[in-house]
mmCIF file with all atom_site columns, C-alpha atoms in Angstrom:
data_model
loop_
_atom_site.group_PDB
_atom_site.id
_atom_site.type_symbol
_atom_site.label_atom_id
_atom_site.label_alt_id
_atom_site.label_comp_id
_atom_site.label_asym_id
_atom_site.label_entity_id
_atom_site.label_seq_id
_atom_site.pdbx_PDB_ins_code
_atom_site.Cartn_x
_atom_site.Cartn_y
_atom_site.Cartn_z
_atom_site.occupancy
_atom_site.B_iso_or_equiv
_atom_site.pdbx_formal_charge
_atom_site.auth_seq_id
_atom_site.auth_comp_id
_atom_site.auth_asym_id
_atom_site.auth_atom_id
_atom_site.pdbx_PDB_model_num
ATOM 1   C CA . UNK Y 1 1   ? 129.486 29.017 131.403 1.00 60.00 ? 1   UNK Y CA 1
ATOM 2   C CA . UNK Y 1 2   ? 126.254 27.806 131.282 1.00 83.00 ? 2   UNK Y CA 1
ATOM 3   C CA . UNK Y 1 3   ? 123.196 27.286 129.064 1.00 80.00 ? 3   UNK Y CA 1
ATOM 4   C CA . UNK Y 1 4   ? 121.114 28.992 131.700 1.00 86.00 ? 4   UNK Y CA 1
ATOM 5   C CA . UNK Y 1 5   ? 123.567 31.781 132.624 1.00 93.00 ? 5   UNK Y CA 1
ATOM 6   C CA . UNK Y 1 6   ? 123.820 32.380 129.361 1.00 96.00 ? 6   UNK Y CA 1
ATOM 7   C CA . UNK Y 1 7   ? 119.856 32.585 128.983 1.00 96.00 ? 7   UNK Y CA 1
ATOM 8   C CA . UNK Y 1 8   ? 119.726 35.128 131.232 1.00 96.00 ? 8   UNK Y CA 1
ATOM 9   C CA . UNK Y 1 9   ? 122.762 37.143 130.177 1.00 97.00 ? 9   UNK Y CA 1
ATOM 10  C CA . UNK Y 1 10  ? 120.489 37.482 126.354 1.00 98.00 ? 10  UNK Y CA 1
ATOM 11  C CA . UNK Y 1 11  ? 117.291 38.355 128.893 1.00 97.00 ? 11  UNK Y CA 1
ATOM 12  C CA . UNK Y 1 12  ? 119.395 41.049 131.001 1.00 97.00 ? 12  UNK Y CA 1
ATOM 13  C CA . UNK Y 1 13  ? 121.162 42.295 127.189 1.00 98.00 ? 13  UNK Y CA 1
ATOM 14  C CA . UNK Y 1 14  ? 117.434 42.621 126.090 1.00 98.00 ? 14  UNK Y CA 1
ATOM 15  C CA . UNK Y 1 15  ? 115.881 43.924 128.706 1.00 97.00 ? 15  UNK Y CA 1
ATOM 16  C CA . UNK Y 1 16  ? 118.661 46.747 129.170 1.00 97.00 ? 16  UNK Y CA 1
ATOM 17  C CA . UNK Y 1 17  ? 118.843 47.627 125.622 1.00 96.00 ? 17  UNK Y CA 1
ATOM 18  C CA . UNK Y 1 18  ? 114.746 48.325 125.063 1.00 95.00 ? 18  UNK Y CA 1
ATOM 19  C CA . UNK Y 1 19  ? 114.751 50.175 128.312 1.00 94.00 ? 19  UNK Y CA 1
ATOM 20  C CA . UNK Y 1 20  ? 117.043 52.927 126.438 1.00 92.00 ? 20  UNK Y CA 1
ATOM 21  C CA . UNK Y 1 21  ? 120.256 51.929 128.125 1.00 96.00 ? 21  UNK Y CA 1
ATOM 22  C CA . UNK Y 1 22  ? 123.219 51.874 125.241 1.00 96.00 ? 22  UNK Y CA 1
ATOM 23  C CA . UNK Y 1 23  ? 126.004 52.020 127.429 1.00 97.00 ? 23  UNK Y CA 1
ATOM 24  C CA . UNK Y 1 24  ? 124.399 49.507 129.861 1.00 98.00 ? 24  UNK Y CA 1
ATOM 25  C CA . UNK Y 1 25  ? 123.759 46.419 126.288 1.00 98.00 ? 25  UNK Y CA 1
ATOM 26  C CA . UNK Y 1 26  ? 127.480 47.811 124.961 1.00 98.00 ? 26  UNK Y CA 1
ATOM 27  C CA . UNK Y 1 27  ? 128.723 46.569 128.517 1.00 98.00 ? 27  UNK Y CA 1
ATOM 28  C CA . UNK Y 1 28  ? 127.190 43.427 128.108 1.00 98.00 ? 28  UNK Y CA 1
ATOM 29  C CA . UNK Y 1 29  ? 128.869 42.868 124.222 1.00 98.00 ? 29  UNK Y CA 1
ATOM 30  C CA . UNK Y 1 30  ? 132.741 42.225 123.489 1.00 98.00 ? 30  UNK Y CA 1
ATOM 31  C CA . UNK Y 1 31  ? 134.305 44.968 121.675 1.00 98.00 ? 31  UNK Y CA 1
ATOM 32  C CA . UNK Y 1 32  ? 134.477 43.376 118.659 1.00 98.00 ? 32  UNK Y CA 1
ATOM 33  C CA . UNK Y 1 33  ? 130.879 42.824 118.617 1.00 98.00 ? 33  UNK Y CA 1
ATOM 34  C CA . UNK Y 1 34  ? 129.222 42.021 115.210 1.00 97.00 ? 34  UNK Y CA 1
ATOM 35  C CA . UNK Y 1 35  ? 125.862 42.714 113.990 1.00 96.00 ? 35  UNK Y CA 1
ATOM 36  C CA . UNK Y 1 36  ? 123.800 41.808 110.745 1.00 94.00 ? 36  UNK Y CA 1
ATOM 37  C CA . UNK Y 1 37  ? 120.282 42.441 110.227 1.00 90.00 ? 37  UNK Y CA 1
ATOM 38  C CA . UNK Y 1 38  ? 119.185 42.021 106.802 1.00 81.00 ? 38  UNK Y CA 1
ATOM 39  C CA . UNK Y 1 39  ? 117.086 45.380 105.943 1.00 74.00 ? 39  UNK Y CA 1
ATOM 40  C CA . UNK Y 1 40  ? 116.081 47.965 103.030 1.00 72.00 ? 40  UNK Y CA 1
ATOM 41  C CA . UNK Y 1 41  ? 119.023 50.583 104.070 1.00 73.00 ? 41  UNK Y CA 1
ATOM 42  C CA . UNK Y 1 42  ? 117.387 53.105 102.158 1.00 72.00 ? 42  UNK Y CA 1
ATOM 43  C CA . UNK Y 1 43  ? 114.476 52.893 104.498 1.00 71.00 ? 43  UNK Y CA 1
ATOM 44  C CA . UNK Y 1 44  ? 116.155 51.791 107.338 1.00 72.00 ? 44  UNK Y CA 1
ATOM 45  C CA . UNK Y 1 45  ? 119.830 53.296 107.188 1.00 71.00 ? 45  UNK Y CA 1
ATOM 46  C CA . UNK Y 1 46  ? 120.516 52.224 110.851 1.00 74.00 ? 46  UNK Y CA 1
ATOM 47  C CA . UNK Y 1 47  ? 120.132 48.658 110.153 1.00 78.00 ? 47  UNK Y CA 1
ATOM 48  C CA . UNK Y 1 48  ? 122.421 46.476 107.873 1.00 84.00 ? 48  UNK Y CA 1
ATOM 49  C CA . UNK Y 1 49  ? 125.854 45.172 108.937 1.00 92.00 ? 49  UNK Y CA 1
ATOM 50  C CA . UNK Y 1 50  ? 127.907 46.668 112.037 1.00 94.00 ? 50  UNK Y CA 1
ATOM 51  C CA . UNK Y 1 51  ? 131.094 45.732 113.822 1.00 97.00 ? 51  UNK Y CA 1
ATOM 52  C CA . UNK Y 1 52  ? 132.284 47.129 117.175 1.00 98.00 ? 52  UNK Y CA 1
ATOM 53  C CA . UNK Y 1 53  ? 131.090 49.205 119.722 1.00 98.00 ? 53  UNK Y CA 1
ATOM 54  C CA . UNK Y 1 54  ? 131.239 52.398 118.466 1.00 97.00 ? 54  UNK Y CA 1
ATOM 55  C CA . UNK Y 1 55  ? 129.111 51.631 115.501 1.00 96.00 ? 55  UNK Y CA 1
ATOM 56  C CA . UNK Y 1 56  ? 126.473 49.457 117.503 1.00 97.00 ? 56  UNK Y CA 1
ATOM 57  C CA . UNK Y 1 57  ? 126.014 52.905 119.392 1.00 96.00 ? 57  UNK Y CA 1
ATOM 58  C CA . UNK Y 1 58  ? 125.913 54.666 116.564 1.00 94.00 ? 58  UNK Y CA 1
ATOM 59  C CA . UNK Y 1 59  ? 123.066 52.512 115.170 1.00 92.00 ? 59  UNK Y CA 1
ATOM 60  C CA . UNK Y 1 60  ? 121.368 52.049 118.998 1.00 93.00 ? 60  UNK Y CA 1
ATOM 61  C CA . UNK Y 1 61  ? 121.591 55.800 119.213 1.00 94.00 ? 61  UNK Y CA 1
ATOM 62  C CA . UNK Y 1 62  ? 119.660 56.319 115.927 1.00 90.00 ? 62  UNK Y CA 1
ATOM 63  C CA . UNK Y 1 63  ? 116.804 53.870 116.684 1.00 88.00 ? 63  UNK Y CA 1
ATOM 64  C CA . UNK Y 1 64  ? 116.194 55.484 120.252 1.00 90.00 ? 64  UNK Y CA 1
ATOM 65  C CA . UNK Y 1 65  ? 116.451 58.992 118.216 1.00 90.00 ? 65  UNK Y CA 1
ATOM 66  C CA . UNK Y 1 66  ? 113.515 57.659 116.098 1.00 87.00 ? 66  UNK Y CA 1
ATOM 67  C CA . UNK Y 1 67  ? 111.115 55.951 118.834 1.00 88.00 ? 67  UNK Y CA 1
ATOM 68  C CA . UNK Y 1 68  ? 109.922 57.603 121.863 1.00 90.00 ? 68  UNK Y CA 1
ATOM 69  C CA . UNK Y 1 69  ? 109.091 54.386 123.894 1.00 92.00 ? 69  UNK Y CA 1
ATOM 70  C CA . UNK Y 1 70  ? 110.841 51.066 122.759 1.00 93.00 ? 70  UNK Y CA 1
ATOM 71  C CA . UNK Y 1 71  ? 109.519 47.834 124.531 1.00 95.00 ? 71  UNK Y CA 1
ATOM 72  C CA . UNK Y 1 72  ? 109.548 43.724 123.665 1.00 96.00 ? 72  UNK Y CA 1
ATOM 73  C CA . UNK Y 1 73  ? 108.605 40.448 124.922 1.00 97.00 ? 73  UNK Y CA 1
ATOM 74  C CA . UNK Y 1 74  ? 110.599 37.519 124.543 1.00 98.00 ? 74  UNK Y CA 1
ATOM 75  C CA . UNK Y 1 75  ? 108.332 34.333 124.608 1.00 97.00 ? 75  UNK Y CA 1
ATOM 76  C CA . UNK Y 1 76  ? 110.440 31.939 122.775 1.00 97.00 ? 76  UNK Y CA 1
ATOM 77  C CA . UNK Y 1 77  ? 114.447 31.692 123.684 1.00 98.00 ? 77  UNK Y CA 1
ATOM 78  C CA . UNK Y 1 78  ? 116.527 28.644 122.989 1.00 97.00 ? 78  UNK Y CA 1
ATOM 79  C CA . UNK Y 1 79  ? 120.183 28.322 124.403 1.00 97.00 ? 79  UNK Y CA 1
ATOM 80  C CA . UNK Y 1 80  ? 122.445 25.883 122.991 1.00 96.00 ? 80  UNK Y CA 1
ATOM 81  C CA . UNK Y 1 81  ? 126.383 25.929 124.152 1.00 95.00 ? 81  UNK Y CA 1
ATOM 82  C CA . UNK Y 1 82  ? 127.370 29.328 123.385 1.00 96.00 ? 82  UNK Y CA 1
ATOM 83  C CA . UNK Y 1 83  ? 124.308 29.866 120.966 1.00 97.00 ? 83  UNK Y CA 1
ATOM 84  C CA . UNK Y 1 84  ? 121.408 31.653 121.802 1.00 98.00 ? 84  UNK Y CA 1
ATOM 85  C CA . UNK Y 1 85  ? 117.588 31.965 119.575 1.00 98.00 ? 85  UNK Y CA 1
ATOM 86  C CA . UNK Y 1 86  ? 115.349 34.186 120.925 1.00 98.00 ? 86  UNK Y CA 1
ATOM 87  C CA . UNK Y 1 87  ? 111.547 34.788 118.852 1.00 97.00 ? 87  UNK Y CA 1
ATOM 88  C CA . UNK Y 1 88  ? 111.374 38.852 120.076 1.00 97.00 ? 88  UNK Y CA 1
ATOM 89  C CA . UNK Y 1 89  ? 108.143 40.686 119.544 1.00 96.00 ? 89  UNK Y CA 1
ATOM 90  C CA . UNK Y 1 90  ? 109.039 44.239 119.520 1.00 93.00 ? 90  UNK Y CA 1
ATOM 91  C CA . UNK Y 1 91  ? 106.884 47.583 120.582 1.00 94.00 ? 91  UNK Y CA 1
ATOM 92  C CA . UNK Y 1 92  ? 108.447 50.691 119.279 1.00 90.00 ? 92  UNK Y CA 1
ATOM 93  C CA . UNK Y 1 93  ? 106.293 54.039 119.500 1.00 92.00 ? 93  UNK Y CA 1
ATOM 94  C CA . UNK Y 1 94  ? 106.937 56.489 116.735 1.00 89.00 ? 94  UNK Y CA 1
ATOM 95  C CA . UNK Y 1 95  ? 108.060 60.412 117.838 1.00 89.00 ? 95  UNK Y CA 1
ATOM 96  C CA . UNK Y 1 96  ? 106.818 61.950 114.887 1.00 88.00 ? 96  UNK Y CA 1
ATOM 97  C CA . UNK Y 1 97  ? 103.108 60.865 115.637 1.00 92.00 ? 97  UNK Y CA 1
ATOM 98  C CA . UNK Y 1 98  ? 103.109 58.662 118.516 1.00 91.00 ? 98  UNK Y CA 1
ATOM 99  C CA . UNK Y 1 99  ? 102.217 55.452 116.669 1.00 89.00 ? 99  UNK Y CA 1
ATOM 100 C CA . UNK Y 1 100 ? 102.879 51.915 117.772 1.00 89.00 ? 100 UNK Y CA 1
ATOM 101 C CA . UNK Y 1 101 ? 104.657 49.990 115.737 1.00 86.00 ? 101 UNK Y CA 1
ATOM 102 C CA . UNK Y 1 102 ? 105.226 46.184 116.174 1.00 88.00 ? 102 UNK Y CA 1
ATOM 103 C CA . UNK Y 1 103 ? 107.426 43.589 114.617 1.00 89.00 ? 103 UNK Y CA 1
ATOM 104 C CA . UNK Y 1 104 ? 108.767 40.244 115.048 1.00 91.00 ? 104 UNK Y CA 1
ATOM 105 C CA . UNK Y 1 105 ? 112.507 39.815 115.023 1.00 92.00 ? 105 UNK Y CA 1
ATOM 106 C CA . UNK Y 1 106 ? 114.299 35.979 115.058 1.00 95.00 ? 106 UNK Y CA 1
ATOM 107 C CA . UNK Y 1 107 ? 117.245 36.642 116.753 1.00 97.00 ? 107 UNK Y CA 1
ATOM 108 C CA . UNK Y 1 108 ? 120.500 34.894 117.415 1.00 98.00 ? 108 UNK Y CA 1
ATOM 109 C CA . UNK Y 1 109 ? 123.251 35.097 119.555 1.00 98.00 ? 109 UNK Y CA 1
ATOM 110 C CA . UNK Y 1 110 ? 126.613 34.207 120.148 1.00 98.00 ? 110 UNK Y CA 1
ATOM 111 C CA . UNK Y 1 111 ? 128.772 34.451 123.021 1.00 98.00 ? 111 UNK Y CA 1
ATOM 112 C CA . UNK Y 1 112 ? 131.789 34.344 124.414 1.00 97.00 ? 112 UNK Y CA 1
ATOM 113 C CA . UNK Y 1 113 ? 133.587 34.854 127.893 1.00 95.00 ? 113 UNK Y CA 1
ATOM 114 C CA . UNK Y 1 114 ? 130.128 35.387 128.594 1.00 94.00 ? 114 UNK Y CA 1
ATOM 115 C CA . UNK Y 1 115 ? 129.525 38.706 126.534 1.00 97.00 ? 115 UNK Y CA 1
ATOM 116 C CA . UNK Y 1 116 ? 127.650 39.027 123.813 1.00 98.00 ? 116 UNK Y CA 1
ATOM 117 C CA . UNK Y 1 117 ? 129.877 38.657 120.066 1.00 98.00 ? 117 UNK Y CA 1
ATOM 118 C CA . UNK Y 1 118 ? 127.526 38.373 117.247 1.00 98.00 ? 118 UNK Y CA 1
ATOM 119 C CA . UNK Y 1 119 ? 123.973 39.156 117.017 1.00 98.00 ? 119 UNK Y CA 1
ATOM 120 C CA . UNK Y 1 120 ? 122.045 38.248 113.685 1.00 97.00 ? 120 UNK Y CA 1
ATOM 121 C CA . UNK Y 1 121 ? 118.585 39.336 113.449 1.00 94.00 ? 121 UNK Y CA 1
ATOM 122 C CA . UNK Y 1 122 ? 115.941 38.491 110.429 1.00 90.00 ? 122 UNK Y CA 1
ATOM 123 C CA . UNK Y 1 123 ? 112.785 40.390 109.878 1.00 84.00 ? 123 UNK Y CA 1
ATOM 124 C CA . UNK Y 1 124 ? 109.632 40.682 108.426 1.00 78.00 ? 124 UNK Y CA 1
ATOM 125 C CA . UNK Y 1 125 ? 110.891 44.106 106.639 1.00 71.00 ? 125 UNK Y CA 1
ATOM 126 C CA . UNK Y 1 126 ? 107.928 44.533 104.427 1.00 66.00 ? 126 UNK Y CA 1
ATOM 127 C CA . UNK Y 1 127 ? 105.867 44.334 106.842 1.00 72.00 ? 127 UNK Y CA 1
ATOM 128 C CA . UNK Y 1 128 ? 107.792 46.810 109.037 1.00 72.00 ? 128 UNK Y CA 1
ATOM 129 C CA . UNK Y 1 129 ? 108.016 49.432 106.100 1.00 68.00 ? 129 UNK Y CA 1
ATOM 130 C CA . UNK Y 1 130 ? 104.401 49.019 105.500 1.00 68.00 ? 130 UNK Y CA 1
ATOM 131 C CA . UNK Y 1 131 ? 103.894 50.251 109.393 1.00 65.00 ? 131 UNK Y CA 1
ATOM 132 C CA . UNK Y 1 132 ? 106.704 52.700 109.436 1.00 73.00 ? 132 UNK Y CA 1
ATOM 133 C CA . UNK Y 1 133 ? 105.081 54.703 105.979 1.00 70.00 ? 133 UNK Y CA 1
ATOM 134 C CA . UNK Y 1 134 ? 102.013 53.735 107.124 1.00 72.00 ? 134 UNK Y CA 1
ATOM 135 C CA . UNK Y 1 135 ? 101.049 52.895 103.400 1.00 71.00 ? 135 UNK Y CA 1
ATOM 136 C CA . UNK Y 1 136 ? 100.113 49.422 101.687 1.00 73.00 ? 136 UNK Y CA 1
ATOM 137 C CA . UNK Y 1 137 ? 102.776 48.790 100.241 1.00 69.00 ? 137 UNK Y CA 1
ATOM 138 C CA . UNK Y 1 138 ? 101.451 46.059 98.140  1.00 71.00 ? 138 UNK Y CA 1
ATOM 139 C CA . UNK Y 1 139 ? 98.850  47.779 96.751  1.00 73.00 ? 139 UNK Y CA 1
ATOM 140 C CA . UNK Y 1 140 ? 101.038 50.322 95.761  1.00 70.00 ? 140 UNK Y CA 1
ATOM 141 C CA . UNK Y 1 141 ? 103.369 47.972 93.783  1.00 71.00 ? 141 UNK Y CA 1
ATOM 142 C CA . UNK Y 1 142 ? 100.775 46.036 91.909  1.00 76.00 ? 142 UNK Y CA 1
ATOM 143 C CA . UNK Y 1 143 ? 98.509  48.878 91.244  1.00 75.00 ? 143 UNK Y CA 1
ATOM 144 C CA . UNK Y 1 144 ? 95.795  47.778 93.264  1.00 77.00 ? 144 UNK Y CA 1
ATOM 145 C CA . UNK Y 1 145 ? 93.601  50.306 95.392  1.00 72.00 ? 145 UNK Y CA 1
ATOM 146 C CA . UNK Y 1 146 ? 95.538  51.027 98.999  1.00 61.00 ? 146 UNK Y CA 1
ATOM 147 C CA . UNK Y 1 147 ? 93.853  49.953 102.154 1.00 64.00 ? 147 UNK Y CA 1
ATOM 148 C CA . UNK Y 1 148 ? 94.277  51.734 105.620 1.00 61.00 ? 148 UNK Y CA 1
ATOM 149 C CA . UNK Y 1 149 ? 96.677  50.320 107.683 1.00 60.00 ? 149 UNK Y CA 1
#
């Protein structure tokens, strides 16, 4: 395979799994897919480590259970053999309240037989908590007087 078919298969993976398709980014993964994104679990019990289908839907399932519109652009992606690192900026509108929440995610890729095997993603999670509680979280932790956010 290719550098550049293998650019586009992490585009189409993308693309398919912010437009709400599961089924349609499981398709596009091996079975034995592996996934690690480094998060506070307590906050964010979907993320952490996952292996396999079943428990990437599981975890894919929950996020689209929490976001009413899920959207990102991809303006940086880098393909390397059977390596892929894509800079993601990510749009996910809250159901509770309809807010807009955005984050950067650095992700990488690796495949094989041209399916996706292991994805590793690294976030700015403080940042993401502060938008998800909608609190300053700094301020909070060294005592200082909370801004809006």
């Amino acid at each position: 395979m290719t550098e550049e078919s293998h650019r586009q298969r992490v585009l189409d993976f993308l693309k398919v799994l912010y437009s709400g398709d599961v089924e349609g980014a499981l398709a596009r993964c091996t079975d034995d897919i592996e996934s690690l994104a480094n998060a506070p679990i307590d906050i964010l019990p979907h993320m952490g480590h996952r292996r396999g289908k079943a428990e990437m839907r599981e975890m894919w399932n929950a996020v689209r259970a929490r976001y009413s519109e899920l959207r990102c652009e991809v303006p940086i992606l880098v393909v390397e053999g059977d390596k892929a690192a894509a800079f993601i900026r990510v749009f996910f509108r809250k159901s509770i309240n309809q807010r807009m929440v955005q984050f950067d995610i650095a992700g990488f890729y690796t495949l094989r037989d041209g399916k996706i095997s292991q994805i590793r993603e690294i976030i700015d999670t403080f940042d993401l908590v502060q938008q998800l509680l909608e609190r300053d979280v700094a301020a909070i932790l060294t005592g200082r007087k909370p801004e809006l956010i």
